[in-house]
Every structure is written in C-alpha cells, then in structure tokens.
PDB file of C-alpha atoms in Angstrom:
ATOM      1  CA  TYR A   1      16.008-149.748 -58.859  1.00 41.00           C
ATOM      2  CA  LYS A   2      18.877-147.350 -59.380  1.00 49.00           C
ATOM      3  CA  LEU A   3      19.995-145.443 -56.309  1.00 54.00           C
ATOM      4  CA  ASN A   4      20.168-142.181 -58.203  1.00 58.00           C
ATOM      5  CA  SER A   5      16.458-142.450 -59.005  1.00 63.00           C
ATOM      6  CA  VAL A   6      15.437-142.657 -55.336  1.00 72.00           C
ATOM      7  CA  SER A   7      13.508-139.587 -54.200  1.00 75.00           C
ATOM      8  CA  LEU A   8      14.482-138.414 -50.690  1.00 80.00           C
ATOM      9  CA  GLN A   9      12.333-136.299 -48.376  1.00 88.00           C
ATOM     10  CA  PHE A  10      13.261-134.889 -44.931  1.00 91.00           C
ATOM     11  CA  ILE A  11      10.601-133.656 -42.504  1.00 94.00           C
ATOM     12  CA  LEU A  12      10.982-132.066 -39.056  1.00 94.00           C
ATOM     13  CA  GLN A  13       7.913-131.791 -36.822  1.00 94.00           C
ATOM     14  CA  ASP A  14       7.234-130.471 -33.354  1.00 92.00           C
ATOM     15  CA  ALA A  15       5.689-132.676 -30.648  1.00 89.00           C
ATOM     16  CA  ASP A  16       2.191-131.762 -31.937  1.00 91.00           C
ATOM     17  CA  SER A  17       3.064-133.112 -35.435  1.00 93.00           C
ATOM     18  CA  THR A  18       3.189-129.621 -36.938  1.00 92.00           C
ATOM     19  CA  VAL A  19       5.619-129.617 -39.851  1.00 92.00           C
ATOM     20  CA  LEU A  20       8.384-127.123 -39.102  1.00 91.00           C
ATOM     21  CA  TYR A  21      10.633-127.924 -42.036  1.00 92.00           C
ATOM     22  CA  GLU A  22      10.221-130.117 -45.086  1.00 92.00           C
ATOM     23  CA  VAL A  23      12.605-130.473 -47.987  1.00 88.00           C
ATOM     24  CA  SER A  24      13.208-132.669 -51.000  1.00 85.00           C
ATOM     25  CA  LEU A  25      16.829-133.694 -51.223  1.00 78.00           C
ATOM     26  CA  PRO A  26      18.617-134.166 -54.517  1.00 71.00           C
ATOM     27  CA  ASN A  27      20.038-137.625 -54.983  1.00 67.00           C
ATOM     28  CA  ASN A  28      22.105-137.921 -58.118  1.00 63.00           C
ATOM     29  CA  ARG A  29      24.578-140.464 -56.789  1.00 62.00           C
ATOM     30  CA  ASP A  30      24.855-144.213 -57.156  1.00 65.00           C
ATOM     31  CA  ASP A  31      26.755-144.769 -53.900  1.00 69.00           C
ATOM     32  CA  VAL A  32      25.376-145.267 -50.417  1.00 76.00           C
ATOM     33  CA  GLY A  33      26.602-144.119 -47.062  1.00 80.00           C
ATOM     34  CA  VAL A  34      26.010-141.878 -44.074  1.00 85.00           C
ATOM     35  CA  VAL A  35      24.777-138.369 -44.852  1.00 81.00           C
ATOM     36  CA  GLN A  36      24.331-135.155 -42.919  1.00 83.00           C
ATOM     37  CA  ILE A  37      21.163-133.113 -43.366  1.00 84.00           C
ATOM     38  CA  PRO A  38      21.722-129.659 -41.909  1.00 84.00           C
ATOM     39  CA  LEU A  39      18.854-127.381 -41.015  1.00 86.00           C
ATOM     40  CA  PRO A  40      19.022-124.096 -42.912  1.00 86.00           C
ATOM     41  CA  GLU A  41      20.114-121.012 -41.010  1.00 85.00           C
ATOM     42  CA  ASN A  42      17.025-119.072 -42.094  1.00 85.00           C
ATOM     43  CA  ILE A  43      14.608-121.026 -39.897  1.00 83.00           C
ATOM     44  CA  PRO A  44      14.163-120.198 -36.207  1.00 81.00           C
ATOM     45  CA  ALA A  45      16.394-122.103 -33.789  1.00 87.00           C
ATOM     46  CA  LEU A  46      14.986-125.170 -32.115  1.00 91.00           C
ATOM     47  CA  GLN A  47      13.712-124.404 -28.635  1.00 93.00           C
ATOM     48  CA  PHE A  48      15.302-125.787 -25.478  1.00 92.00           C
ATOM     49  CA  ASP A  49      13.506-128.592 -23.651  1.00 89.00           C
ATOM     50  CA  THR A  50      11.250-129.242 -26.638  1.00 91.00           C
ATOM     51  CA  ARG A  51      10.868-132.556 -28.456  1.00 93.00           C
ATOM     52  CA  TYR A  52      11.050-132.685 -32.214  1.00 95.00           C
ATOM     53  CA  ARG A  53      10.410-135.630 -34.519  1.00 96.00           C
ATOM     54  CA  TRP A  54      12.217-136.137 -37.814  1.00 95.00           C
ATOM     55  CA  PHE A  55      11.612-138.425 -40.777  1.00 94.00           C
ATOM     56  CA  LEU A  56      13.752-139.287 -43.770  1.00 90.00           C
ATOM     57  CA  SER A  57      11.815-141.109 -46.455  1.00 87.00           C
ATOM     58  CA  ALA A  58      12.886-142.634 -49.731  1.00 81.00           C
ATOM     59  CA  GLU A  59      10.533-143.375 -52.588  1.00 78.00           C
ATOM     60  CA  CYS A  60      12.350-146.329 -54.102  1.00 71.00           C
ATOM     61  CA  SER A  61      10.308-146.800 -57.244  1.00 66.00           C
ATOM     62  CA  PRO A  62       9.121-143.525 -58.764  1.00 64.00           C
ATOM     63  CA  GLY A  63       5.417-143.589 -59.470  1.00 65.00           C
ATOM     64  CA  GLU A  64       4.782-146.476 -57.068  1.00 65.00           C
ATOM     65  CA  ARG A  65       3.632-146.351 -53.451  1.00 62.00           C
ATOM     66  CA  PHE A  66       6.700-148.160 -52.043  1.00 64.00           C
ATOM     67  CA  VAL A  67       8.299-145.807 -49.543  1.00 74.00           C
ATOM     68  CA  VAL A  68      10.790-146.660 -46.825  1.00 83.00           C
ATOM     69  CA  TYR A  69      11.640-144.306 -44.003  1.00 85.00           C
ATOM     70  CA  VAL A  70      13.522-143.832 -40.786  1.00 90.00           C
ATOM     71  CA  GLU A  71      12.443-141.599 -37.967  1.00 94.00           C
ATOM     72  CA  GLY A  72      13.723-140.335 -34.670  1.00 92.00           C
ATOM     73  CA  TRP A  73      13.284-137.804 -31.921  1.00 93.00           C
ATOM     74  CA  LEU A  74      15.450-134.804 -31.152  1.00 90.00           C
ATOM     75  CA  ASP A  75      15.502-132.934 -27.838  1.00 90.00           C
ATOM     76  CA  ARG A  76      17.417-129.676 -27.590  1.00 88.00           C
ATOM     77  CA  VAL A  77      18.779-129.256 -24.078  1.00 88.00           C
ATOM     78  CA  PRO A  78      20.627-126.304 -22.561  1.00 91.00           C
ATOM     79  CA  LEU A  79      24.338-126.767 -22.010  1.00 92.00           C
ATOM     80  CA  ALA A  80      25.330-126.873 -18.331  1.00 94.00           C
ATOM     81  CA  ASP A  81      28.096-124.450 -17.359  1.00 96.00           C
ATOM     82  CA  ALA A  82      30.405-127.280 -16.270  1.00 96.00           C
ATOM     83  CA  ILE A  83      30.041-129.014 -19.643  1.00 96.00           C
ATOM     84  CA  GLY A  84      30.638-125.715 -21.443  1.00 96.00           C
ATOM     85  CA  LEU A  85      33.880-125.297 -19.510  1.00 97.00           C
ATOM     86  CA  GLN A  86      34.983-128.838 -20.427  1.00 96.00           C
ATOM     87  CA  LEU A  87      34.200-128.166 -24.083  1.00 97.00           C
ATOM     88  CA  ALA A  88      36.090-124.865 -24.109  1.00 97.00           C
ATOM     89  CA  GLN A  89      39.257-126.630 -22.941  1.00 97.00           C
ATOM     90  CA  ALA A  90      38.997-129.690 -25.214  1.00 97.00           C
ATOM     91  CA  SER A  91      40.101-130.477 -28.752  1.00 96.00           C
ATOM     92  CA  HIS A  92      37.321-130.956 -31.310  1.00 95.00           C
ATOM     93  CA  GLN A  93      37.764-134.724 -31.132  1.00 95.00           C
ATOM     94  CA  ASP A  94      37.537-134.662 -27.329  1.00 96.00           C
ATOM     95  CA  GLN A  95      34.509-132.372 -27.549  1.00 97.00           C
ATOM     96  CA  ALA A  96      32.656-135.119 -29.430  1.00 96.00           C
ATOM     97  CA  ALA A  97      33.466-137.555 -26.612  1.00 95.00           C
ATOM     98  CA  ILE A  98      32.246-135.034 -24.016  1.00 96.00           C
ATOM     99  CA  TYR A  99      28.964-134.556 -25.867  1.00 95.00           C
ATOM    100  CA  ALA A 100      28.505-138.338 -26.117  1.00 94.00           C
ATOM    101  CA  SER A 101      29.283-138.899 -22.430  1.00 94.00           C
ATOM    102  CA  HIS A 102      26.526-136.420 -21.525  1.00 94.00           C
ATOM    103  CA  GLY A 103      23.959-137.958 -23.872  1.00 90.00           C
ATOM    104  CA  MET A 104      24.124-135.175 -26.448  1.00 92.00           C
ATOM    105  CA  TRP A 105      24.052-137.578 -29.382  1.00 89.00           C
ATOM    106  CA  GLN A 106      23.234-135.061 -32.111  1.00 88.00           C
ATOM    107  CA  ASP A 107      26.168-132.839 -31.169  1.00 93.00           C
ATOM    108  CA  ALA A 108      28.550-135.782 -30.781  1.00 95.00           C
ATOM    109  CA  ILE A 109      27.744-137.420 -34.112  1.00 94.00           C
ATOM    110  CA  THR A 110      27.654-134.109 -35.986  1.00 92.00           C
ATOM    111  CA  LEU A 111      31.029-132.943 -34.708  1.00 95.00           C
ATOM    112  CA  LEU A 112      32.768-136.308 -35.017  1.00 95.00           C
ATOM    113  CA  GLY A 113      31.209-136.931 -38.439  1.00 92.00           C
ATOM    114  CA  GLU A 114      32.437-133.570 -39.750  1.00 92.00           C
ATOM    115  CA  LEU A 115      35.948-134.267 -38.421  1.00 94.00           C
ATOM    116  CA  TYR A 116      36.004-137.769 -39.887  1.00 92.00           C
ATOM    117  CA  ARG A 117      34.581-136.654 -43.247  1.00 89.00           C
ATOM    118  CA  THR A 118      37.291-134.015 -43.635  1.00 91.00           C
ATOM    119  CA  THR A 119      40.077-136.374 -42.440  1.00 92.00           C
ATOM    120  CA  PRO A 120      38.971-139.862 -43.563  1.00 89.00           C
ATOM    121  CA  THR A 121      42.469-141.344 -43.265  1.00 92.00           C
ATOM    122  CA  SER A 122      42.761-140.644 -39.521  1.00 94.00           C
ATOM    123  CA  THR A 123      42.805-143.952 -37.660  1.00 95.00           C
ATOM    124  CA  ASP A 124      41.985-142.173 -34.375  1.00 95.00           C
ATOM    125  CA  LEU A 125      38.881-140.571 -35.876  1.00 95.00           C
ATOM    126  CA  ALA A 126      37.880-143.860 -37.524  1.00 94.00           C
ATOM    127  CA  SER A 127      38.162-145.611 -34.174  1.00 95.00           C
ATOM    128  CA  ASP A 128      36.154-142.914 -32.373  1.00 95.00           C
ATOM    129  CA  TRP A 129      33.514-142.953 -35.145  1.00 95.00           C
ATOM    130  CA  HIS A 130      33.148-146.733 -34.900  1.00 95.00           C
ATOM    131  CA  SER A 131      32.993-146.612 -31.082  1.00 95.00           C
ATOM    132  CA  LEU A 132      30.350-143.883 -31.069  1.00 95.00           C
ATOM    133  CA  LEU A 133      28.080-145.711 -33.511  1.00 94.00           C
ATOM    134  CA  ALA A 134      28.666-149.084 -31.815  1.00 94.00           C
ATOM    135  CA  SER A 135      27.676-147.532 -28.464  1.00 91.00           C
ATOM    136  CA  VAL A 136      24.108-147.218 -29.768  1.00 89.00           C
ATOM    137  CA  GLY A 137      23.960-150.435 -31.802  1.00 92.00           C
ATOM    138  CA  LEU A 138      24.823-148.891 -35.176  1.00 91.00           C
ATOM    139  CA  GLU A 139      28.137-150.638 -35.819  1.00 91.00           C
ATOM    140  CA  ALA A 140      27.044-151.579 -39.366  1.00 90.00           C
ATOM    141  CA  LEU A 141      26.828-147.872 -40.230  1.00 89.00           C
ATOM    142  CA  ALA A 142      30.371-147.281 -39.000  1.00 89.00           C
ATOM    143  CA  GLU A 143      31.686-149.152 -42.044  1.00 87.00           C
ATOM    144  CA  GLN A 144      29.721-146.999 -44.499  1.00 88.00           C
ATOM    145  CA  PRO A 145      31.401-143.976 -46.099  1.00 86.00           C
ATOM    146  CA  LEU A 146      30.435-140.441 -45.149  1.00 84.00           C
ATOM    147  CA  ILE A 147      29.123-138.848 -48.315  1.00 79.00           C
ATOM    148  CA  ASP A 148      27.987-135.411 -49.427  1.00 71.00           C
ATOM    149  CA  CYS A 149      24.766-136.158 -51.219  1.00 61.00           C
ATOM    150  CA  CYS A 150      21.962-134.340 -49.622  1.00 59.00           C
ATOM    151  CA  MET A 151      22.177-130.596 -49.452  1.00 55.00           C
ATOM    152  CA  PRO A 152      18.641-129.232 -49.724  1.00 51.00           C
ATOM    153  CA  SER A 153      17.603-127.989 -53.135  1.00 47.00           C
ATOM    154  CA  THR A 154      14.206-126.358 -53.040  1.00 43.00           C
ATOM    155  CA  PRO A 155      12.363-126.398 -49.712  1.00 43.00           C
ATOM    156  CA  ALA A 156       8.951-128.017 -49.939  1.00 43.00           C
ATOM    157  CA  GLY A 157       7.863-126.019 -46.920  1.00 44.00           C
ATOM    158  CA  GLY A 158       9.268-124.345 -43.883  1.00 45.00           C
ATOM    159  CA  LEU A 159       8.699-122.024 -41.003  1.00 41.00           C
ATOM    160  CA  ASP A 160       7.176-118.621 -41.483  1.00 37.00           C
ATOM    161  CA  HIS A 161       9.497-115.768 -40.617  1.00 31.00           C
TER     162      HIS A 161
END
C-alpha cells in the first residue's frame, strides 16, 4: 500500500470509554516518522487526576477491514510548587529533563520534540531526544524523523461546549 493512502484516526476517551475527542487526520505524505497530535484549544482542558485513553489507528488498505492501532493512557497531574520553581529557572531543554525525571512523560516528549523539530541539527537535542525515548524502550523511534503530517482537518466528533 502507499503511505499517503493510509487513513489515520485519533480518539481520546475518558476512563469510562466516553469519546471526548475524535478526529480524522490528513495523510498526504509518503514519508514516515514521529508526529505530534495536538488537542484543539476549543475543547475543555483535561482534568487533573483523571485517566484518559487514546488511540491512533491506521486503515492500511482502504475499503478493507485491516486496521492497525496504538493506544496509551494519559494522566494529567497537578504540578507541585517545587517542580514549578525548578521549571521557572530552567532552559527549555532542561525543562524537558525535569518533566522526565518527575514522570511527566507527555510534557517531556512534547517540549523536547518541539525543540528538536525546530532545531534538527542540534547534537545536544538529538542526544537528549534519543536518551528520552531509550529510557522507555523506544530507541527505534529516536532514529525516525519528526514530521508535520497530522494537523486535524475536520473533527469527526468532540466535546460539547
């Protein structure tokens, strides 16, 4: 199959499996890599101390029932005052390390990924990126490029406002 014919779908659910956000993502590229899927600003913020489940699925052969997907859990936790103070005094690159050291994976990978994507020739950022992904067994992903492929087009569903 051609990569640009793969249909991508992102779904965010609460712990009760209620769909909070669902979107089809345009994929008109032939390359592969690591992507960021931001939540739109027009949906309510995720609640502290609440578990959320996400899925990213790819229909590899349009019209057929072959779908592959990845899934994970997301917990939004309040930021302790001491960590906030550390973050306020740190560079962006060091902030990513602080988030990672406190188990705030989403914040660490988002911040470091944005830094690395905007400065792909930085050997320091490349090293930090590889170390962060290797720390959770994802060293193979560290070699993949960071690509801009998946900004939501038309939401398939979302939260009521």
